[in-house]
Coordinates of C-alpha atoms in Angstrom, one line a residue:
Chain A
X1 CA -54.6 3.6 -34.2
X2 CA -56.1 3.4 -30.8
X3 CA -53.2 1.5 -29.4
X4 CA -50.7 4.0 -30.8
X5 CA -52.5 7.0 -29.3
X6 CA -52.7 5.3 -25.9
X7 CA -49.3 3.6 -26.0
X8 CA -48.0 5.4 -22.9
X9 CA -50.8 4.7 -20.6
X10 CA -52.2 1.3 -21.6
X11 CA -50.4 -2.0 -21.3
X12 CA -50.1 -4.2 -24.4
X13 CA -52.8 -6.5 -23.1
X14 CA -55.5 -4.9 -25.3
X15 CA -53.8 -5.3 -28.6
X16 CA -54.5 -8.2 -30.9
X17 CA -52.4 -11.3 -30.8
X18 CA -51.2 -10.7 -34.3
X19 CA -49.8 -7.3 -33.2
X20 CA -47.9 -8.8 -30.4
X21 CA -46.4 -11.7 -32.4
X22 CA -45.5 -9.4 -35.3
X23 CA -43.8 -6.9 -33.0
X24 CA -41.7 -9.6 -31.4
X25 CA -40.9 -11.3 -34.7
X26 CA -39.8 -7.9 -36.2
X27 CA -37.5 -7.3 -33.2
X28 CA -36.0 -10.8 -33.6
X29 CA -35.6 -10.2 -37.4
X30 CA -34.0 -6.9 -36.9
X31 CA -31.4 -8.5 -34.6
X32 CA -30.7 -11.2 -37.1
X33 CA -29.9 -8.5 -39.6
X34 CA -27.5 -6.9 -37.1
X35 CA -25.7 -10.2 -36.6
X36 CA -25.5 -10.9 -40.3
X37 CA -24.0 -7.5 -41.0
X38 CA -22.0 -6.8 -37.8
X39 CA -21.0 -3.3 -37.1
X40 CA -20.6 -1.5 -33.9
X41 CA -24.1 -0.8 -32.7
X42 CA -26.0 -1.1 -29.5
X43 CA -29.2 -2.6 -30.7
X44 CA -28.5 -6.1 -29.5
X45 CA -27.4 -4.8 -26.2
X46 CA -30.1 -2.2 -25.6
X47 CA -33.2 -4.3 -26.3
X48 CA -32.1 -7.7 -25.5
X49 CA -34.4 -10.7 -25.8
X50 CA -33.9 -14.4 -25.6
X51 CA -36.5 -15.4 -28.2
X52 CA -33.9 -15.4 -31.0
X53 CA -31.4 -17.5 -29.1
X54 CA -34.1 -20.0 -28.2
X55 CA -35.3 -20.3 -31.8
X56 CA -31.8 -20.8 -33.0
X57 CA -30.8 -23.3 -30.4
X58 CA -33.9 -25.4 -30.9
X59 CA -33.4 -25.3 -34.7
X60 CA -29.7 -26.3 -34.4
X61 CA -30.5 -29.1 -31.9
X62 CA -33.3 -30.5 -34.1
X63 CA -31.1 -30.5 -37.2
X64 CA -28.3 -32.2 -35.3
X65 CA -30.6 -35.1 -34.5
X66 CA -29.8 -38.3 -36.3
X67 CA -33.2 -39.9 -36.3
X68 CA -32.7 -43.6 -35.6
X69 CA -29.2 -44.4 -34.4
X70 CA -27.5 -47.7 -34.5
X71 CA -26.0 -47.6 -31.0
X72 CA -27.1 -44.9 -28.7
X73 CA -23.8 -44.4 -27.0
X74 CA -21.8 -44.0 -30.2
X75 CA -23.7 -41.4 -32.1
X76 CA -23.7 -37.7 -32.4
X77 CA -25.0 -35.3 -29.7
X78 CA -28.6 -35.8 -28.6
X79 CA -31.0 -32.9 -28.5
X80 CA -30.5 -32.4 -24.8
X81 CA -26.7 -32.4 -25.1
X82 CA -26.8 -29.7 -27.7
X83 CA -29.2 -27.7 -25.6
X84 CA -27.1 -28.0 -22.5
X85 CA -23.9 -27.2 -24.3
X86 CA -25.4 -24.0 -25.9
X87 CA -27.1 -22.7 -22.8
X88 CA -24.6 -23.7 -20.1
X89 CA -21.8 -22.6 -22.4
X90 CA -23.4 -19.2 -22.8
X91 CA -24.0 -18.9 -19.1
X92 CA -20.4 -19.9 -18.3
X93 CA -19.0 -17.4 -20.7
X94 CA -21.2 -14.7 -19.3
X95 CA -20.2 -15.5 -15.8
X96 CA -16.6 -15.5 -16.8
X97 CA -17.0 -12.1 -18.5
X98 CA -18.6 -10.6 -15.5
X99 CA -16.1 -12.1 -13.1
X100 CA -13.3 -10.6 -15.1
X101 CA -14.9 -7.2 -14.5
X102 CA -16.8 -6.6 -17.7
X103 CA -19.7 -4.1 -17.5
X104 CA -22.2 -5.9 -19.5
X105 CA -25.3 -7.3 -17.9
X106 CA -26.0 -11.0 -17.7
X107 CA -28.9 -11.2 -20.1
X108 CA -27.3 -8.8 -22.6
X109 CA -24.4 -11.2 -22.9
X110 CA -26.6 -14.2 -23.2
X111 CA -28.6 -12.4 -25.9
X112 CA -25.5 -11.6 -27.9
X113 CA -24.0 -15.1 -27.6
X114 CA -27.3 -16.7 -28.6
X115 CA -27.9 -14.5 -31.6
X116 CA -24.4 -15.0 -32.9
X117 CA -25.1 -18.7 -33.3
X118 CA -27.1 -17.6 -36.4
X119 CA -24.2 -18.0 -38.9
X120 CA -23.6 -21.5 -37.6
X121 CA -27.2 -22.5 -37.9
X122 CA -27.1 -21.3 -41.5
X123 CA -23.9 -23.4 -41.9
X124 CA -25.8 -26.4 -40.5
X125 CA -28.6 -25.9 -43.1
X126 CA -26.1 -25.7 -45.9
X127 CA -24.3 -28.8 -44.6
X128 CA -27.5 -30.8 -44.5
X129 CA -28.3 -29.8 -48.1
X130 CA -24.7 -30.6 -49.3
X131 CA -25.0 -34.0 -47.6
X132 CA -27.9 -34.9 -49.8
X133 CA -25.4 -35.1 -52.7
X134 CA -23.0 -38.0 -53.0
X135 CA -20.4 -38.3 -50.2
X136 CA -16.7 -37.9 -51.0
X137 CA -13.7 -35.6 -50.4
X138 CA -15.2 -32.7 -52.3
X139 CA -18.4 -33.0 -50.2
X140 CA -16.2 -32.8 -47.1
X141 CA -14.2 -29.9 -48.4
X142 CA -17.2 -27.8 -49.2
X143 CA -18.7 -28.5 -45.7
X144 CA -15.4 -27.7 -44.1
X145 CA -15.1 -24.4 -46.0
X146 CA -18.7 -23.4 -45.2
X147 CA -18.2 -24.2 -41.5
X148 CA -14.9 -22.3 -41.2
X149 CA -16.4 -19.2 -42.9
X150 CA -19.4 -19.2 -40.6
X151 CA -17.3 -19.9 -37.5
X152 CA -15.2 -16.8 -38.3
X153 CA -18.4 -14.8 -39.0
X154 CA -19.8 -15.8 -35.6
X155 CA -16.6 -14.8 -33.8
X156 CA -16.4 -11.5 -35.6
X157 CA -20.0 -10.7 -34.9
X158 CA -19.8 -11.6 -31.2
X159 CA -16.6 -9.7 -30.6
X160 CA -18.0 -6.7 -32.3
X161 CA -20.6 -6.5 -29.6
X162 CA -18.8 -7.9 -26.6
X163 CA -15.3 -6.5 -26.9
X164 CA -16.0 -3.1 -25.7
X165 CA -17.4 -4.2 -22.4
X166 CA -14.0 -5.4 -21.2
X167 CA -11.0 -3.4 -20.1
X168 CA -8.3 -3.6 -22.8
X169 CA -5.8 -5.7 -20.8
X170 CA -8.4 -8.5 -20.4
X171 CA -10.0 -8.6 -23.8
X172 CA -8.2 -11.7 -24.9
X173 CA -9.2 -13.5 -21.6
X174 CA -12.9 -12.7 -22.3
X175 CA -12.8 -13.5 -26.0
X176 CA -11.0 -16.9 -25.8
X177 CA -14.0 -18.7 -24.2
X178 CA -16.2 -17.4 -26.9
X179 CA -13.8 -18.8 -29.5
X180 CA -13.9 -22.2 -27.7
X181 CA -17.7 -22.2 -27.5
X182 CA -18.2 -21.6 -31.2
X183 CA -15.4 -24.0 -32.0
X184 CA -17.3 -26.8 -30.2
X185 CA -20.5 -26.0 -32.0
X186 CA -18.7 -25.9 -35.3
X187 CA -17.2 -29.3 -34.5
X188 CA -20.6 -30.7 -33.8
X189 CA -21.9 -29.4 -37.1
X190 CA -18.9 -30.7 -39.1
X191 CA -19.0 -34.2 -37.7
X192 CA -22.7 -34.6 -38.4
X193 CA -23.2 -37.7 -40.5
X194 CA -26.7 -38.7 -41.5
X195 CA -27.8 -42.3 -41.3
Chain B
X1 CA -18.3 15.2 20.7
X2 CA -18.0 18.4 18.7
X3 CA -14.5 17.3 17.5
X4 CA -15.9 13.9 16.3
X5 CA -18.7 15.7 14.4
X6 CA -16.2 18.0 12.7
X7 CA -14.1 15.0 11.7
X8 CA -17.0 13.1 10.2
X9 CA -18.2 16.2 8.2
X10 CA -14.7 16.8 6.8
X11 CA -14.3 13.2 5.6
X12 CA -17.8 13.2 4.0
X13 CA -16.9 16.4 2.0
X14 CA -13.5 15.0 0.9
X15 CA -15.2 11.7 -0.1
X16 CA -17.7 13.5 -2.3
X17 CA -15.0 15.7 -3.9
X18 CA -13.0 12.6 -4.7
X19 CA -16.0 10.8 -6.2
X20 CA -16.8 13.9 -8.3
X21 CA -13.3 13.8 -9.8
X22 CA -13.1 10.1 -10.4
X23 CA -16.6 8.7 -10.7
X24 CA -15.7 5.1 -10.9
X25 CA -13.0 5.0 -8.2
X26 CA -13.7 2.4 -5.6
X27 CA -15.0 3.8 -2.4
X28 CA -13.3 1.2 -0.4
X29 CA -10.2 3.4 -0.3
X30 CA -12.1 5.8 1.8
X31 CA -13.1 3.2 4.2
X32 CA -9.5 2.0 4.4
X33 CA -8.5 5.5 5.4
X34 CA -11.3 5.6 7.9
X35 CA -10.2 2.3 9.5
X36 CA -6.6 3.4 9.5
X37 CA -7.6 6.6 11.2
X38 CA -9.5 4.4 13.7
X39 CA -6.3 2.3 14.1
X40 CA -4.2 5.4 14.8
X41 CA -6.7 6.6 17.3
X42 CA -6.7 3.3 19.1
X43 CA -2.9 3.0 19.0
X44 CA -2.4 6.5 20.4
X45 CA -4.9 5.7 23.1
X46 CA -2.8 2.7 24.3
X47 CA 0.0 5.2 25.0
X48 CA 3.1 3.5 23.6
X49 CA 4.5 5.8 20.9
X50 CA 6.6 3.1 19.3
X51 CA 3.6 0.9 19.0
X52 CA 1.7 3.7 17.3
X53 CA 4.4 4.3 14.8
X54 CA 4.5 0.6 14.1
X55 CA 0.7 0.6 13.5
X56 CA 0.9 3.5 11.2
X57 CA 3.8 1.9 9.2
X58 CA 1.9 -1.4 8.8
X59 CA -1.3 0.5 7.9
X60 CA 0.6 2.5 5.3
X61 CA 2.0 -0.6 3.8
X62 CA -1.5 -2.1 3.9
X63 CA -2.9 0.9 2.1
X64 CA -0.1 0.7 -0.5
X65 CA -0.9 -2.9 -1.2
X66 CA -4.6 -1.9 -1.5
X67 CA -5.7 -4.6 1.0
X68 CA -9.5 -4.7 1.0
X69 CA -11.5 -6.5 3.7
X70 CA -12.4 -9.9 2.4
X71 CA -16.1 -10.1 1.4
X72 CA -18.1 -13.1 2.4
X73 CA -18.2 -16.2 0.2
X74 CA -21.8 -15.6 -0.7
X75 CA -21.1 -12.3 -2.5
X76 CA -20.2 -12.0 -6.1
X77 CA -17.1 -9.8 -5.4
X78 CA -15.6 -12.7 -3.4
X79 CA -15.4 -14.8 -6.6
X80 CA -14.4 -11.7 -8.6
X81 CA -11.2 -11.6 -6.6
X82 CA -10.2 -14.9 -8.1
X83 CA -10.5 -13.6 -11.6
X84 CA -8.4 -10.5 -11.0
X85 CA -5.8 -11.3 -13.6
X86 CA -4.7 -9.7 -16.9
X87 CA -3.9 -11.4 -20.2
X88 CA -0.2 -10.9 -19.7
X89 CA -0.3 -12.4 -16.2
X90 CA -2.1 -15.5 -17.4
X91 CA 0.4 -16.0 -20.3
X92 CA 3.3 -15.5 -17.8
X93 CA 1.9 -18.2 -15.5
X94 CA 1.4 -20.6 -18.4
X95 CA 5.0 -20.0 -19.5
X96 CA 6.2 -20.5 -15.9
X97 CA 4.4 -23.9 -15.8
X98 CA 5.6 -25.0 -19.2
X99 CA 9.2 -24.4 -18.5
X100 CA 9.9 -25.2 -14.8
X101 CA 13.2 -24.0 -13.5
X102 CA 14.7 -25.4 -10.3
X103 CA 15.3 -22.0 -8.7
X104 CA 11.9 -20.6 -9.4
X105 CA 9.0 -21.8 -7.3
X106 CA 5.8 -21.5 -9.4
X107 CA 3.7 -20.4 -6.5
X108 CA 6.0 -17.8 -5.0
X109 CA 7.5 -16.5 -8.3
X110 CA 4.5 -16.5 -10.6
X111 CA 1.4 -16.6 -8.5
X112 CA 2.7 -14.2 -5.8
X113 CA -0.2 -14.6 -3.5
X114 CA -2.8 -13.9 -6.2
X115 CA -4.0 -17.3 -7.3
X116 CA -6.6 -17.2 -10.0
X117 CA -9.4 -19.5 -11.1
X118 CA -9.4 -18.4 -14.7
X119 CA -6.4 -20.5 -15.7
X120 CA -7.3 -23.8 -14.1
X121 CA -10.9 -23.6 -15.2
X122 CA -10.4 -22.8 -18.9
X123 CA -7.3 -24.9 -19.3
X124 CA -9.3 -27.9 -18.1
X125 CA -12.2 -27.0 -20.4
X126 CA -9.9 -26.7 -23.4
X127 CA -8.1 -29.9 -22.6
X128 CA -11.4 -31.8 -22.3
X129 CA -12.7 -30.5 -25.7
X130 CA -9.3 -31.0 -27.4
X131 CA -9.1 -34.6 -26.1
X132 CA -12.6 -35.4 -27.5
X133 CA -12.0 -33.6 -30.8
X134 CA -8.6 -35.1 -31.5
X135 CA -9.7 -38.5 -30.4
X136 CA -12.5 -38.3 -33.0
X137 CA -10.1 -36.9 -35.6
X138 CA -7.8 -40.0 -35.2
X139 CA -10.9 -42.1 -36.0
X140 CA -11.5 -40.1 -39.1
X141 CA -7.9 -40.4 -40.2
X142 CA -7.9 -44.2 -39.4
X143 CA -11.0 -44.6 -41.5
X144 CA -9.2 -42.9 -44.4
X145 CA -6.6 -45.6 -44.2
X146 CA -8.8 -48.5 -43.5
X147 CA -12.4 -48.1 -44.8
X148 CA -13.7 -51.0 -42.8
X149 CA -13.6 -49.0 -39.6
X150 CA -17.0 -47.5 -38.8
X151 CA -16.9 -43.7 -38.1
X152 CA -19.2 -42.1 -35.6
X153 CA -19.0 -38.8 -33.8
X154 CA -18.7 -40.5 -30.4
X155 CA -20.1 -37.5 -28.6
X156 CA -20.2 -39.3 -25.2
X157 CA -16.4 -38.9 -25.1
X158 CA -16.8 -35.2 -24.6
X159 CA -18.7 -35.9 -21.3
X160 CA -16.2 -38.5 -20.3
X161 CA -13.3 -36.2 -21.0
X162 CA -14.9 -33.3 -19.1
X163 CA -15.7 -35.3 -16.0
X164 CA -12.2 -37.0 -15.9
X165 CA -10.2 -33.8 -16.3
X166 CA -12.3 -31.7 -13.9
X167 CA -12.3 -34.4 -11.2
X168 CA -8.5 -34.8 -11.5
X169 CA -7.7 -31.1 -11.6
X170 CA -10.0 -30.3 -8.6
X171 CA -10.2 -33.4 -6.4
X172 CA -6.5 -34.3 -6.4
X173 CA -5.4 -30.8 -5.2
X174 CA -8.1 -31.0 -2.5
X175 CA -6.7 -34.3 -1.2
X176 CA -3.1 -33.0 -1.5
X177 CA -4.0 -29.7 0.3
X178 CA -5.7 -31.7 3.1
X179 CA -2.8 -34.0 3.4
X180 CA -0.3 -31.1 3.6
X181 CA -2.3 -29.3 6.2
X182 CA -2.5 -32.4 8.3
X183 CA 1.3 -32.8 8.0
X184 CA 1.7 -29.2 9.0
X185 CA -0.4 -29.9 12.1
X186 CA 1.9 -32.9 12.9
X187 CA 5.2 -31.0 12.4
X188 CA 5.4 -27.2 12.6
X189 CA 7.2 -26.0 9.6
X190 CA 6.9 -23.9 6.4
X191 CA 3.4 -22.6 5.5
X192 CA 1.7 -25.0 3.1
X193 CA 0.0 -23.6 0.0
X194 CA -3.6 -22.6 0.2
X195 CA -6.2 -24.7 -1.6
X196 CA -6.4 -22.2 -4.5
X197 CA -2.7 -22.2 -5.0
X198 CA -2.6 -26.0 -5.2
X199 CA -5.5 -25.9 -7.7
X200 CA -3.5 -23.3 -9.7
X201 CA -0.4 -25.4 -9.7
X202 CA -2.3 -28.4 -11.0
X203 CA -4.4 -26.5 -13.5
X204 CA -1.4 -24.7 -15.1
X205 CA 0.6 -27.9 -15.2
X206 CA -2.1 -29.5 -17.3
X207 CA -1.5 -26.9 -20.0
X208 CA 1.4 -28.9 -21.6
X209 CA -1.1 -31.8 -22.3
X210 CA -2.9 -29.6 -24.8
X211 CA -0.2 -29.5 -27.5
X212 CA 0.7 -33.1 -26.6
X213 CA -2.8 -34.3 -27.4
X214 CA -2.8 -32.4 -30.7
X215 CA 0.6 -33.9 -31.6
X216 CA -0.9 -37.3 -30.9
X217 CA -2.7 -37.0 -34.2
X218 CA 0.4 -38.2 -35.9
X219 CA -0.2 -41.9 -36.3
X220 CA 3.4 -43.0 -35.6
X221 CA 3.3 -45.0 -32.3
X222 CA 6.8 -44.4 -31.0
X223 CA 6.5 -40.7 -31.7
X224 CA 3.3 -40.6 -29.7
X225 CA 5.0 -42.3 -26.7
X226 CA 8.0 -39.9 -27.1
X227 CA 5.7 -36.8 -27.0
X228 CA 3.8 -38.3 -24.1
X229 CA 7.0 -39.0 -22.1
X230 CA 8.3 -35.5 -22.8
X231 CA 5.1 -33.7 -21.8
X232 CA 4.8 -35.9 -18.7
X233 CA 8.3 -35.2 -17.7
X234 CA 7.9 -31.4 -18.0
X235 CA 4.6 -31.4 -16.2
X236 CA 5.6 -33.6 -13.3
X237 CA 8.9 -31.6 -13.0
X238 CA 6.8 -28.5 -12.5
X239 CA 4.7 -30.2 -9.9
X240 CA 7.6 -31.7 -8.0
X241 CA 9.7 -28.5 -8.0
X242 CA 6.7 -26.6 -6.6
X243 CA 6.0 -29.2 -3.9
X244 CA 9.5 -29.8 -2.9
X245 CA 10.0 -26.7 -0.7
X246 CA 6.9 -27.5 1.3
X247 CA 7.7 -31.1 2.2
X248 CA 11.5 -30.9 2.2
X249 CA 11.5 -30.7 6.0
X250 CA 9.2 -33.6 6.5
X251 CA 10.4 -37.1 7.1
X252 CA 12.0 -38.8 4.1
X253 CA 9.4 -41.5 3.9
X254 CA 6.5 -39.1 3.7
X255 CA 8.3 -36.8 1.2
X256 CA 9.2 -39.6 -1.1
X257 CA 5.7 -41.2 -0.8
X258 CA 3.9 -38.0 -1.5
X259 CA 6.1 -37.1 -4.5
X260 CA 5.9 -40.5 -6.1
X261 CA 2.1 -40.5 -5.6
X262 CA 1.8 -37.2 -7.4
X263 CA 4.0 -38.4 -10.2
X264 CA 2.1 -41.7 -10.5
X265 CA -1.3 -40.0 -10.6
X266 CA -0.2 -37.6 -13.3
X267 CA 1.3 -40.5 -15.4
X268 CA -1.9 -42.5 -15.0
X269 CA -3.9 -39.5 -16.3
X270 CA -1.8 -39.2 -19.4
X271 CA -1.9 -43.0 -20.0
X272 CA -5.6 -43.2 -19.4
X273 CA -6.2 -40.4 -21.9
X274 CA -4.0 -42.0 -24.5
X275 CA -5.6 -45.4 -24.2
X276 CA -9.2 -44.3 -24.0
X277 CA -9.3 -41.5 -26.5
X278 CA -6.7 -42.7 -28.9
X279 CA -7.5 -46.4 -29.1
X280 CA -5.1 -48.5 -31.2
X281 CA -7.6 -48.7 -34.0
X282 CA -6.8 -51.2 -36.8
X283 CA -6.4 -53.9 -34.1
X284 CA -9.8 -53.5 -32.5
X285 CA -12.8 -51.9 -34.0
X286 CA -15.0 -49.6 -32.1
X287 CA -17.1 -52.3 -30.6
X288 CA -15.8 -52.0 -27.0
X289 CA -17.1 -48.5 -26.3
X290 CA -20.3 -49.8 -24.8
X291 CA -18.2 -51.9 -22.4
X292 CA -15.9 -49.0 -21.6
X293 CA -18.6 -46.5 -20.9
X294 CA -20.5 -48.9 -18.7
X295 CA -17.3 -49.5 -16.7
X296 CA -16.7 -45.8 -16.7
X297 CA -20.1 -45.3 -15.1
X298 CA -19.0 -47.2 -12.1
X299 CA -15.7 -45.5 -11.4
X300 CA -14.4 -42.5 -13.2
X301 CA -10.7 -43.0 -12.4
X302 CA -8.4 -43.4 -15.4
X303 CA -6.5 -46.3 -13.8
X304 CA -9.6 -48.5 -14.0
X305 CA -10.1 -47.4 -17.6
X306 CA -6.4 -48.2 -18.5
X307 CA -6.7 -51.6 -16.9
X308 CA -9.9 -52.4 -18.6
X309 CA -8.6 -51.3 -22.0
X310 CA -5.5 -53.4 -21.4
X311 CA -7.4 -56.6 -20.6
X312 CA -10.2 -56.2 -23.1

């Protein structure tokens, strides 16, 4: 009660740690909901944060690890490779969008691109579960279907947020790198083979 | 002094009126008008009326072309000027590179003094990822046919593809541009292309390799070589037709040497990609990759890879 009555003049240093964490978690959770049910809204853009993208990227990179690999050079992506691809890919797309004349800020764009990895992280979870069953063509078909659906979901979600920031004669130029980015992540998820 | 004050006051008022009407109009147009007025003042001051008319004419055409003063290379808007293209323009440039026609010079006809960096950069990125993905897909398809082949995601090929394609598409135009500038110094002739225009030519000429690489999924060897030859012919035709007007007036030896080097490098890139990413699989299993990647760490040129793949 005290913090609410004094919220305009006190910093948040005085509140308990639980309050701080719950507030941030609630903000991240709210944005997850906005990604899962994408409609035109400004929430992701207005209060951007990079916690969600970090959590998603680390989860995805950890799940793409193979544990012990037979030959280091021949395996799937390492943790650092996934991390680099996600963050440098997002930065490159943001720079591209700004250079083309979009009116979205740098961190807003990073926030949207990071949050829209959520469907693909869910796909990774499902793929790992499906891979616990016996391998075979049905196994592969199920994984392919799930990855394709989640890939389409990611693209729809991110274009719902990003498309308005570009002039109409350059929308395709700004959306294509997003397509390539999620395609590469989907490819990494689909080719994941456990030991 | 009073006249100058009046002039300044007028323009400030006009500028604020304009800004009120169109809030996001660039204010550089005002500064252009200011500089042109400055120009006219100076020209009138020199006294020659014909010269003043000429200055006004050239200033009018400059205004019509919306020439802005070039910002410094440390500013963001400098790089923004290289991304000043629309979707239709990029598609038109891709079409122009895909189907080279002898009369139409790619640089003059399609680029028209507005080279962009969007095309080269994203075509190279797409080509690098498509190479890695389709190379991996051929491994999947080969494993279907012959279950003894061991499948692995081979993620290091993405890095290899990226480095090779980007080095080729940016270093070779740099060398070519430097060479053309040196020849221009030796013999005064037609303006050579700027560095960005050369990068554009190379970048857009790599576009044909993307469908070629996808078609290489078909596991019929003679069909693969046919597609490769077709794509290579189209791509190098585009390059040669673009470079011909620039070195046509040079000595025969230099012209022929330059064109054959360009064609040879392009062919080596295509062959290197085919041999490294689409290894002939049932003959050799995937054991050599460690050897290939260690060799690749020393030099990143495709010719070395092609030679090593040929001898191993």
